[in-house]
Amino acid sequence: MVADNAADSTREANKTNDILSSTRTVIKNALEKLGYPDEVFELLKDPVRMMTVRIPVRMDDGSVKVFTGYRAQHNDAVGPTKGGVRFHPNVTEKEVKALAIWMSLKAGIVDLPYGGGKGGIICDPREMSFRELEGLSRGYVRAISQIVGPTKDIPAPDVFTNSQIMAWMMDEYSRIDEFNNPGFITGKPIVLGGSHGRESATAKGVTIVLNEAAKKRGLDVKGARVVVQGFGNAGSFLSKFLHDAGAKIVGISDAYGALHDPEGLDIDYLLDRRDSFGTVTKLFNNTITNKELLELDCDILVPAAVENQITEENAHNIKADIIVEAANGPTTMEGTKILTERGKLLVPDVLASSGGVTVSYFEWVQNNQGYYWSEKEIDDKLHEIMIKAFDTIYNTSQTRRIDMRLAAYMVGVRKVAEASRFRGWV
Ligand code: NAD
């Protein structure tokens, strides 16, 4: 469940403190293994720029509500920063910082000319009207307009934001900048310069690395039993792709609960019934909890919702042999350690979910050149990039005898570290 009282919020806040410090720990390890001096870590352990904004929005009842938002820019040595904007009640400054750092790692892993950025607004869009959401989206862009732009920092969708919100944000930026500026943001509707394949890109990327991971374990995805946590953009497209490939989706979930059927769920029916926030379980009585879902008997587990889901408390009970992290930060450091010791194959978030930023990059390139590619061209390019990234990280983990997360951090951090050194920053 989404935290809806003070105690839950505090607990969530404490957890997000952990994701920043655990990210720093793995970055430090990765930089040490690569032989970089400590000053490189000092630079990369935090975003170079962090903006906090207060956004007044006139609500439907006539009152004004002031929302708090953030934009973090981790490092712009490689190029403009890039990363999504999250609308969620549990957004914190530390979470946004950690997410921005992960975006730098992803850009390094799939070799994009970007640094990492991320934004977030503390709000619950499920309880806001369309008009209120438009006001909030436009207000956020006005508040951060001086530090963002197509050559500075390029936002995109994330949890509880979508192509409509990107369209409002792009329109607001175009008004401020006094010309039509589609390259300011990615994840737009196709008619406004969006890219074919962007909406399903994260899930497509996850599917590609999941297939590679299954090959390594001699598992045929056709017939494999898969559990997916989260039925939003990432989770629902992924469930559909795997279902169509012959896998049995035995469990799915959203913020309110989970569904389980050992014979396989009817994914097309569930897709038809889900709302725009990825909610579907409210329509059923026979639900289980998200906690129970993660521990279900299955071959592959894909956390595709929020952070800190696999921890020292439940990592011992995970039955899946392969865990592919579609969500950002679903497994804690302790969780990673336990899963690795148990011989599980864990494909980390910074690799598995990098298909989204890859196709966002394609969208930005198409906006800049004013020439648009077909879905097949996008798919082919994405496929090539994801396979290469998986192979590099898997081979690094094998040769160095380290887990895939540390291997991914080593591959991801190298580009931003090198660029910072060439610029003479460290
Ligand atoms: P979304 O808003 O479309 O869907 C989120 C899903 O998670 C919904 O089904 C929601 O009900 C569920 N959820 C929310 N809070 C939950 C909780 N406390 N417990 C269980 N379920 C909960 O978001 P999305 O875009 O699919 O993103 C999901 C994850 O994937 C996030 O970690 C996000 O950062 C990551 N990700 C997304 C993209 C992208 O392009 N959309 C790219 C990279 C990474």
Coordinates of C-alpha atoms and ligand atoms in Angstrom, one line a residue:
M1 CA 0.0 0.0 0.0
V2 CA 1.1 3.6 -0.6
A3 CA 2.0 5.1 2.8
D4 CA -1.0 7.2 3.8
N5 CA -0.3 8.1 7.4
A6 CA 2.5 9.8 9.3
A7 CA 4.1 6.6 10.6
D8 CA 4.3 5.0 7.1
S9 CA 5.7 8.2 5.6
T10 CA 8.4 8.3 8.2
R11 CA 9.3 4.7 7.6
E12 CA 9.4 5.4 3.8
A13 CA 11.6 8.5 4.4
N14 CA 14.1 6.4 6.5
K15 CA 14.2 3.8 3.7
T16 CA 15.0 6.4 1.1
N17 CA 17.9 7.6 3.2
D18 CA 19.2 4.1 2.7
I19 CA 19.0 4.1 -1.1
L20 CA 21.3 7.2 -1.3
S21 CA 23.9 5.8 1.1
S22 CA 23.8 2.3 -0.4
T23 CA 24.2 3.9 -3.9
R24 CA 27.2 5.8 -2.6
T25 CA 28.7 2.6 -1.1
V26 CA 28.4 0.7 -4.4
I27 CA 29.8 3.7 -6.4
K28 CA 32.8 3.9 -4.0
N29 CA 33.4 0.1 -4.4
A30 CA 33.2 0.4 -8.2
L31 CA 35.5 3.4 -8.4
E32 CA 38.1 1.7 -6.1
K33 CA 38.0 -1.4 -8.3
L34 CA 38.5 0.8 -11.4
G35 CA 41.5 2.4 -9.6
Y36 CA 40.1 6.0 -9.4
P37 CA 41.4 8.3 -6.6
D38 CA 39.0 9.3 -3.7
E39 CA 38.4 12.8 -5.2
V40 CA 36.4 11.2 -8.0
F41 CA 34.1 9.6 -5.5
E42 CA 33.8 13.0 -3.6
L43 CA 32.6 14.5 -6.9
L44 CA 30.2 11.7 -7.9
K45 CA 28.7 10.9 -4.5
D46 CA 26.1 13.7 -4.8
P47 CA 24.5 15.7 -7.6
V48 CA 26.4 18.8 -8.8
R49 CA 23.1 20.8 -8.7
M50 CA 19.9 20.3 -6.7
M51 CA 16.9 22.6 -6.8
T52 CA 14.0 22.7 -4.4
V53 CA 10.9 24.5 -5.6
R54 CA 7.5 25.4 -4.1
I55 CA 4.6 25.3 -6.6
P56 CA 1.3 27.0 -5.8
V57 CA -1.7 25.4 -7.5
R58 CA -5.2 26.7 -7.5
M59 CA -7.3 23.7 -6.6
D60 CA -10.8 22.9 -7.9
D61 CA -12.4 24.1 -4.6
G62 CA -10.8 27.5 -5.0
S63 CA -8.1 27.1 -2.4
V64 CA -4.4 27.3 -3.1
K65 CA -2.2 24.3 -2.3
V66 CA 1.6 24.7 -2.3
F67 CA 3.5 21.6 -3.5
T68 CA 7.2 20.9 -3.0
G69 CA 9.2 19.6 -5.9
Y70 CA 12.9 18.8 -6.7
R71 CA 15.2 18.7 -9.7
A72 CA 18.6 17.0 -9.3
Q73 CA 21.4 17.1 -11.9
H74 CA 24.0 14.6 -10.9
N75 CA 26.8 15.4 -13.3
D76 CA 26.9 17.1 -16.7
A77 CA 30.5 16.3 -17.7
V78 CA 29.4 13.9 -20.5
G79 CA 26.5 16.1 -21.8
P80 CA 23.1 17.4 -20.7
T81 CA 21.5 15.7 -17.8
K82 CA 18.5 13.5 -18.4
G83 CA 15.9 11.7 -16.2
G84 CA 12.2 11.4 -15.3
V85 CA 9.9 13.3 -13.1
R86 CA 8.0 11.4 -10.4
F87 CA 4.7 12.4 -8.9
H88 CA 4.3 10.5 -5.6
P89 CA 3.4 11.1 -2.0
N90 CA 6.7 9.5 -0.8
V91 CA 9.1 11.6 -2.9
T92 CA 12.0 12.9 -0.8
E93 CA 15.1 15.0 -1.6
K94 CA 17.4 12.0 -1.0
E95 CA 15.3 9.7 -3.2
V96 CA 15.5 12.2 -6.1
K97 CA 19.3 12.5 -5.6
A98 CA 19.8 8.7 -5.7
L99 CA 17.6 8.4 -8.8
A100 CA 19.7 11.1 -10.5
I101 CA 22.9 9.2 -9.7
W102 CA 21.3 6.0 -11.1
M103 CA 20.5 7.9 -14.3
S104 CA 24.2 8.8 -14.8
L105 CA 25.0 5.1 -14.4
K106 CA 22.3 4.0 -16.9
A107 CA 23.6 6.6 -19.4
G108 CA 27.1 5.1 -19.0
I109 CA 25.9 1.5 -19.3
V110 CA 24.0 2.1 -22.6
D111 CA 26.6 4.7 -23.7
L112 CA 24.4 7.8 -24.2
P113 CA 25.8 11.3 -24.4
Y114 CA 24.1 12.3 -21.1
G115 CA 24.6 12.7 -17.4
G116 CA 21.9 11.8 -14.9
G117 CA 19.1 14.0 -13.8
K118 CA 15.8 13.4 -11.9
G119 CA 12.8 15.3 -10.6
G120 CA 10.0 14.7 -8.2
I121 CA 7.0 16.4 -6.7
I122 CA 5.4 15.4 -3.4
C123 CA 1.8 14.8 -4.4
D124 CA -0.8 12.1 -5.0
P125 CA -2.0 12.5 -8.6
R126 CA -4.6 9.8 -8.0
E127 CA -6.4 12.3 -5.8
M128 CA -6.1 15.3 -8.1
S129 CA -8.3 16.3 -11.0
F130 CA -7.1 16.6 -14.6
R131 CA -7.1 20.5 -14.3
E132 CA -5.2 20.4 -11.0
L133 CA -2.6 18.1 -12.5
E134 CA -2.1 20.4 -15.5
G135 CA -1.6 23.4 -13.1
L136 CA 1.0 21.4 -11.1
S137 CA 2.9 20.2 -14.2
R138 CA 3.0 23.7 -15.7
G139 CA 4.0 25.3 -12.3
Y140 CA 6.8 22.8 -11.9
V141 CA 8.3 23.7 -15.4
R142 CA 8.0 27.4 -14.6
A143 CA 9.8 26.8 -11.3
I144 CA 12.7 24.9 -12.8
S145 CA 12.8 26.5 -16.3
Q146 CA 16.2 28.2 -15.7
I147 CA 18.1 25.0 -15.2
V148 CA 16.4 22.8 -17.8
G149 CA 16.3 22.8 -21.6
P150 CA 17.1 20.6 -24.6
T151 CA 20.9 21.2 -24.2
K152 CA 20.9 21.4 -20.3
D153 CA 18.6 18.9 -18.7
I154 CA 15.8 16.9 -20.4
P155 CA 12.9 15.5 -18.2
A156 CA 10.8 12.4 -19.0
P157 CA 8.1 10.3 -17.4
D158 CA 8.5 8.2 -14.3
V159 CA 6.1 6.9 -11.6
F160 CA 2.6 8.4 -11.9
T161 CA 3.6 10.7 -14.8
N162 CA 2.7 10.0 -18.4
S163 CA 2.7 11.4 -22.0
Q164 CA -0.1 13.9 -21.2
I165 CA 1.9 15.4 -18.4
M166 CA 4.9 15.6 -20.7
A167 CA 2.8 17.4 -23.3
W168 CA 1.7 20.1 -20.7
M169 CA 5.3 20.5 -19.6
M170 CA 6.6 20.8 -23.1
D171 CA 3.9 23.4 -24.0
E172 CA 4.8 25.4 -20.9
Y173 CA 8.5 25.3 -21.7
S174 CA 7.7 26.3 -25.3
R175 CA 5.8 29.4 -24.0
I176 CA 8.6 30.4 -21.8
D177 CA 11.2 29.9 -24.5
E178 CA 9.0 31.5 -27.1
F179 CA 9.3 28.7 -29.7
N180 CA 8.1 25.2 -30.1
N181 CA 10.7 23.1 -28.4
P182 CA 9.9 19.3 -28.5
G183 CA 13.5 18.3 -27.5
F184 CA 12.9 19.8 -24.0
I185 CA 11.3 16.7 -22.8
T186 CA 10.8 13.0 -23.9
G187 CA 8.0 10.6 -23.5
K188 CA 5.7 13.0 -25.4
P189 CA 2.6 11.9 -27.4
I190 CA 3.6 10.9 -31.0
V191 CA 1.8 13.9 -32.5
L192 CA 3.9 16.3 -30.4
G193 CA 7.2 14.7 -31.5
G194 CA 7.2 11.6 -29.4
S195 CA 9.0 8.5 -30.6
H196 CA 7.5 5.3 -31.7
G197 CA 8.2 2.7 -29.1
R198 CA 8.9 5.1 -26.2
E199 CA 5.9 4.1 -24.2
S200 CA 6.8 0.4 -24.1
A201 CA 10.6 1.0 -24.2
T202 CA 11.4 0.3 -20.5
A203 CA 9.5 -3.0 -20.7
K204 CA 11.0 -3.9 -24.0
G205 CA 14.5 -3.4 -22.6
V206 CA 13.6 -5.5 -19.5
T207 CA 12.3 -8.2 -21.8
I208 CA 15.6 -8.3 -23.8
V209 CA 17.8 -8.6 -20.7
L210 CA 15.4 -11.1 -19.1
N211 CA 15.7 -13.3 -22.2
E212 CA 19.5 -13.1 -22.0
A213 CA 19.5 -13.9 -18.3
A214 CA 17.2 -16.9 -18.9
K215 CA 19.6 -18.2 -21.5
K216 CA 22.4 -18.1 -19.0
R217 CA 20.4 -20.2 -16.6
G218 CA 19.2 -22.6 -19.4
L219 CA 15.6 -21.6 -18.8
D220 CA 13.1 -21.3 -21.7
V221 CA 11.0 -18.2 -21.3
K222 CA 8.2 -20.0 -23.1
G223 CA 6.4 -21.8 -20.3
A224 CA 8.4 -20.1 -17.5
R225 CA 6.4 -18.9 -14.4
V226 CA 6.8 -15.1 -14.0
V227 CA 5.8 -12.8 -11.2
V228 CA 5.6 -9.0 -11.9
Q229 CA 5.3 -6.5 -9.1
G230 CA 3.6 -3.3 -10.4
F231 CA 1.2 -3.0 -13.3
G232 CA 2.0 0.5 -14.5
N233 CA 4.0 1.5 -17.5
A234 CA 6.9 -0.9 -16.9
G235 CA 5.0 -3.8 -15.3
S236 CA 2.0 -4.0 -17.6
F237 CA 3.8 -3.8 -21.0
L238 CA 6.3 -6.3 -19.6
S239 CA 3.5 -8.7 -18.6
K240 CA 2.1 -8.4 -22.0
F241 CA 5.4 -9.0 -23.9
L242 CA 6.2 -12.1 -21.7
H243 CA 2.6 -13.4 -21.9
D244 CA 2.8 -13.1 -25.7
A245 CA 6.1 -14.9 -25.7
G246 CA 4.5 -17.9 -24.0
A247 CA 5.5 -17.2 -20.4
K248 CA 2.9 -17.9 -17.6
I249 CA 2.3 -14.7 -15.6
V250 CA 1.4 -16.2 -12.3
G251 CA 1.3 -13.0 -10.2
I252 CA 0.9 -9.3 -10.7
S253 CA 0.3 -6.4 -8.3
D254 CA -0.4 -2.7 -7.8
A255 CA -0.2 -0.4 -4.8
Y256 CA -3.4 -1.9 -3.3
G257 CA -2.6 -5.6 -3.5
A258 CA -1.7 -8.5 -5.8
L259 CA -3.4 -11.3 -7.9
H260 CA -2.1 -14.8 -8.1
D261 CA -3.1 -17.7 -10.3
P262 CA -0.6 -20.7 -10.6
E263 CA -2.2 -21.5 -14.0
G264 CA -1.4 -18.0 -15.3
L265 CA -3.4 -14.8 -15.2
D266 CA -5.4 -13.5 -18.2
I267 CA -3.2 -10.5 -18.9
D268 CA -5.2 -9.1 -21.8
Y269 CA -8.3 -8.9 -19.6
L270 CA -6.3 -7.2 -16.8
L271 CA -4.7 -4.7 -19.2
D272 CA -8.2 -3.9 -20.4
R273 CA -9.4 -3.2 -16.9
R274 CA -6.4 -1.3 -15.4
D275 CA -6.6 2.5 -14.9
S276 CA -4.1 5.1 -16.0
F277 CA -2.2 4.7 -12.7
G278 CA -1.7 1.0 -13.1
T279 CA -4.4 0.0 -10.6
V280 CA -6.4 -3.2 -11.3
T281 CA -6.5 -5.3 -8.1
K282 CA -9.2 -3.1 -6.5
L283 CA -11.7 -4.9 -8.8
F284 CA -11.0 -8.3 -7.2
N285 CA -11.8 -9.8 -3.8
N286 CA -9.4 -12.7 -3.8
T287 CA -6.2 -10.6 -3.6
I288 CA -2.9 -11.3 -1.7
T289 CA -0.4 -8.8 -0.4
N290 CA 2.6 -7.4 -2.3
K291 CA 4.7 -9.1 0.4
E292 CA 3.2 -12.5 -0.4
L293 CA 3.5 -11.9 -4.1
L294 CA 7.3 -11.5 -3.9
E295 CA 7.6 -14.8 -2.2
L296 CA 5.5 -16.8 -4.7
D297 CA 6.8 -20.0 -6.3
C298 CA 8.0 -18.9 -9.7
D299 CA 11.1 -19.0 -12.0
I300 CA 11.5 -15.3 -12.7
L301 CA 10.6 -12.3 -10.4
V302 CA 10.4 -8.8 -11.8
P303 CA 9.9 -6.0 -9.3
A304 CA 8.5 -3.1 -11.4
A305 CA 7.0 -0.8 -8.8
V306 CA 8.9 1.1 -6.1
E307 CA 12.1 0.9 -4.0
N308 CA 13.1 -1.3 -1.1
Q309 CA 10.9 -4.3 -1.8
I310 CA 13.5 -7.1 -1.4
T311 CA 15.3 -6.6 1.9
E312 CA 17.1 -8.7 4.5
E313 CA 13.6 -9.5 5.8
N314 CA 12.4 -11.4 2.7
A315 CA 15.4 -12.1 0.5
H316 CA 15.7 -15.6 2.1
N317 CA 12.2 -16.4 1.0
I318 CA 12.4 -15.4 -2.6
K319 CA 11.8 -18.6 -4.7
A320 CA 12.6 -17.2 -8.2
D321 CA 16.0 -18.2 -9.7
I322 CA 16.2 -15.0 -11.7
I323 CA 15.3 -11.5 -10.5
V324 CA 15.2 -8.8 -13.0
E325 CA 14.9 -5.2 -11.6
A326 CA 12.6 -3.2 -13.8
A327 CA 12.0 -0.7 -11.0
N328 CA 14.6 1.6 -9.7
G329 CA 16.1 0.4 -6.4
P330 CA 13.8 -2.5 -5.5
T331 CA 16.5 -4.5 -3.7
T332 CA 18.5 -3.2 -0.8
M333 CA 22.2 -3.9 -0.3
E334 CA 21.5 -6.6 2.3
G335 CA 18.9 -8.1 -0.1
T336 CA 21.4 -8.2 -2.9
K337 CA 23.9 -9.9 -0.7
I338 CA 21.5 -12.6 0.4
L339 CA 20.2 -13.3 -3.1
T340 CA 23.8 -13.5 -4.4
E341 CA 24.9 -15.8 -1.7
R342 CA 21.9 -18.0 -2.5
G343 CA 23.1 -18.2 -6.1
K344 CA 20.3 -16.2 -7.6
L345 CA 20.9 -14.3 -10.8
L346 CA 20.0 -10.7 -10.1
V347 CA 19.9 -8.4 -13.1
P348 CA 20.3 -4.9 -11.6
D349 CA 18.0 -1.9 -12.2
V350 CA 20.7 0.3 -13.8
L351 CA 21.0 -2.2 -16.6
A352 CA 17.5 -3.8 -16.8
S353 CA 15.5 -0.6 -16.9
S354 CA 17.8 1.4 -19.2
G355 CA 15.7 0.8 -22.2
G356 CA 13.5 3.8 -21.2
V357 CA 16.3 6.3 -21.3
T358 CA 17.7 4.7 -24.5
V359 CA 14.5 5.3 -26.4
S360 CA 14.2 8.7 -24.8
Y361 CA 17.6 9.5 -26.3
F362 CA 16.3 8.3 -29.7
E363 CA 13.3 10.6 -29.2
W364 CA 15.6 13.6 -28.5
V365 CA 17.8 12.8 -31.5
Q366 CA 14.7 12.6 -33.7
N367 CA 13.5 16.0 -32.3
N368 CA 16.9 17.6 -33.0
Q369 CA 17.2 16.3 -36.5
G370 CA 13.5 16.7 -37.4
Y371 CA 13.4 13.3 -39.0
Y372 CA 11.5 10.4 -37.5
W373 CA 12.3 6.7 -37.4
S374 CA 9.9 3.7 -37.7
E375 CA 9.1 1.5 -34.8
K376 CA 11.2 -1.3 -36.3
E377 CA 14.2 1.0 -36.5
I378 CA 13.8 1.9 -32.9
D379 CA 13.3 -1.7 -31.8
D380 CA 16.4 -2.9 -33.7
K381 CA 18.6 -0.1 -32.3
L382 CA 17.3 -0.8 -28.8
H383 CA 17.9 -4.5 -29.1
E384 CA 21.5 -4.1 -30.2
I385 CA 22.3 -1.7 -27.3
M386 CA 20.6 -3.8 -24.6
I387 CA 22.3 -7.0 -25.7
K388 CA 25.7 -5.3 -25.7
A389 CA 25.2 -3.8 -22.3
F390 CA 24.0 -7.1 -20.8
D391 CA 27.0 -9.0 -22.3
T392 CA 29.5 -6.5 -21.0
I393 CA 28.1 -6.5 -17.5
Y394 CA 27.6 -10.2 -17.3
N395 CA 31.1 -10.9 -18.5
T396 CA 32.5 -8.3 -16.1
S397 CA 30.7 -10.0 -13.2
Q398 CA 32.0 -13.4 -14.3
T399 CA 35.7 -12.4 -14.8
R400 CA 35.8 -10.3 -11.7
R401 CA 33.7 -12.7 -9.6
I402 CA 31.4 -10.0 -8.4
D403 CA 27.7 -9.6 -8.5
M404 CA 26.0 -8.0 -11.5
R405 CA 25.1 -4.8 -9.6
L406 CA 28.7 -4.0 -8.8
A407 CA 29.7 -5.0 -12.3
A408 CA 27.0 -2.6 -13.7
Y409 CA 28.2 0.2 -11.5
M410 CA 31.8 -0.3 -12.7
V411 CA 30.6 -0.2 -16.3
G412 CA 28.2 2.8 -15.7
V413 CA 30.5 5.0 -13.6
R414 CA 33.5 4.8 -15.9
K415 CA 32.2 7.2 -18.6
V416 CA 31.2 10.0 -16.2
A417 CA 34.4 9.6 -14.2
E418 CA 36.5 9.8 -17.4
A419 CA 34.6 12.8 -18.7
S420 CA 35.1 14.6 -15.4
R421 CA 38.8 13.9 -15.5
F422 CA 39.3 15.0 -19.1
R423 CA 37.5 18.3 -18.2
G424 CA 40.0 18.8 -15.4
W425 CA 37.3 18.7 -12.7
V426 CA 39.1 16.0 -10.7
Ligands
NAD1 P1 3.7 3.7 -13.1 O1 3.3 4.9 -12.3 O2 3.3 3.6 -14.5 O3 3.3 2.4 -12.3 C1 3.7 2.1 -11.0 C2 3.0 0.8 -10.5 O4 3.5 0.5 -9.2 C3 1.5 0.9 -10.4 O5 0.9 -0.3 -10.8 C4 1.3 1.2 -8.9 O6 0.0 0.8 -8.5 C5 2.4 0.4 -8.3 N1 2.8 0.9 -7.0 C6 2.9 2.2 -6.6 N2 3.3 2.2 -5.3 C7 3.4 0.9 -4.9 C8 3.7 0.2 -3.7 N3 4.0 0.9 -2.6 N4 3.7 -1.1 -3.7 C9 3.4 -1.9 -4.8 N5 3.1 -1.3 -5.9 C10 3.1 0.0 -6.0 O7 5.3 3.7 -13.0 P2 6.4 3.0 -14.0 O8 6.7 4.1 -15.0 O9 5.9 1.7 -14.4 O10 7.6 2.9 -13.0 C11 7.8 1.7 -12.2 C12 9.2 1.6 -11.8 O11 10.0 1.5 -13.0 C13 9.8 2.8 -11.0 O12 10.7 2.3 -10.1 C14 10.4 3.6 -12.1 O13 11.4 4.5 -11.6 C15 11.0 2.5 -13.0 N6 11.3 2.9 -14.3 C16 10.3 3.4 -15.2 C17 10.7 3.8 -16.4 C18 9.7 4.3 -17.4 O14 10.1 4.6 -18.6 N7 8.4 4.4 -17.1 C19 12.1 3.8 -16.8 C20 13.0 3.3 -15.9 C21 12.6 2.9 -14.7

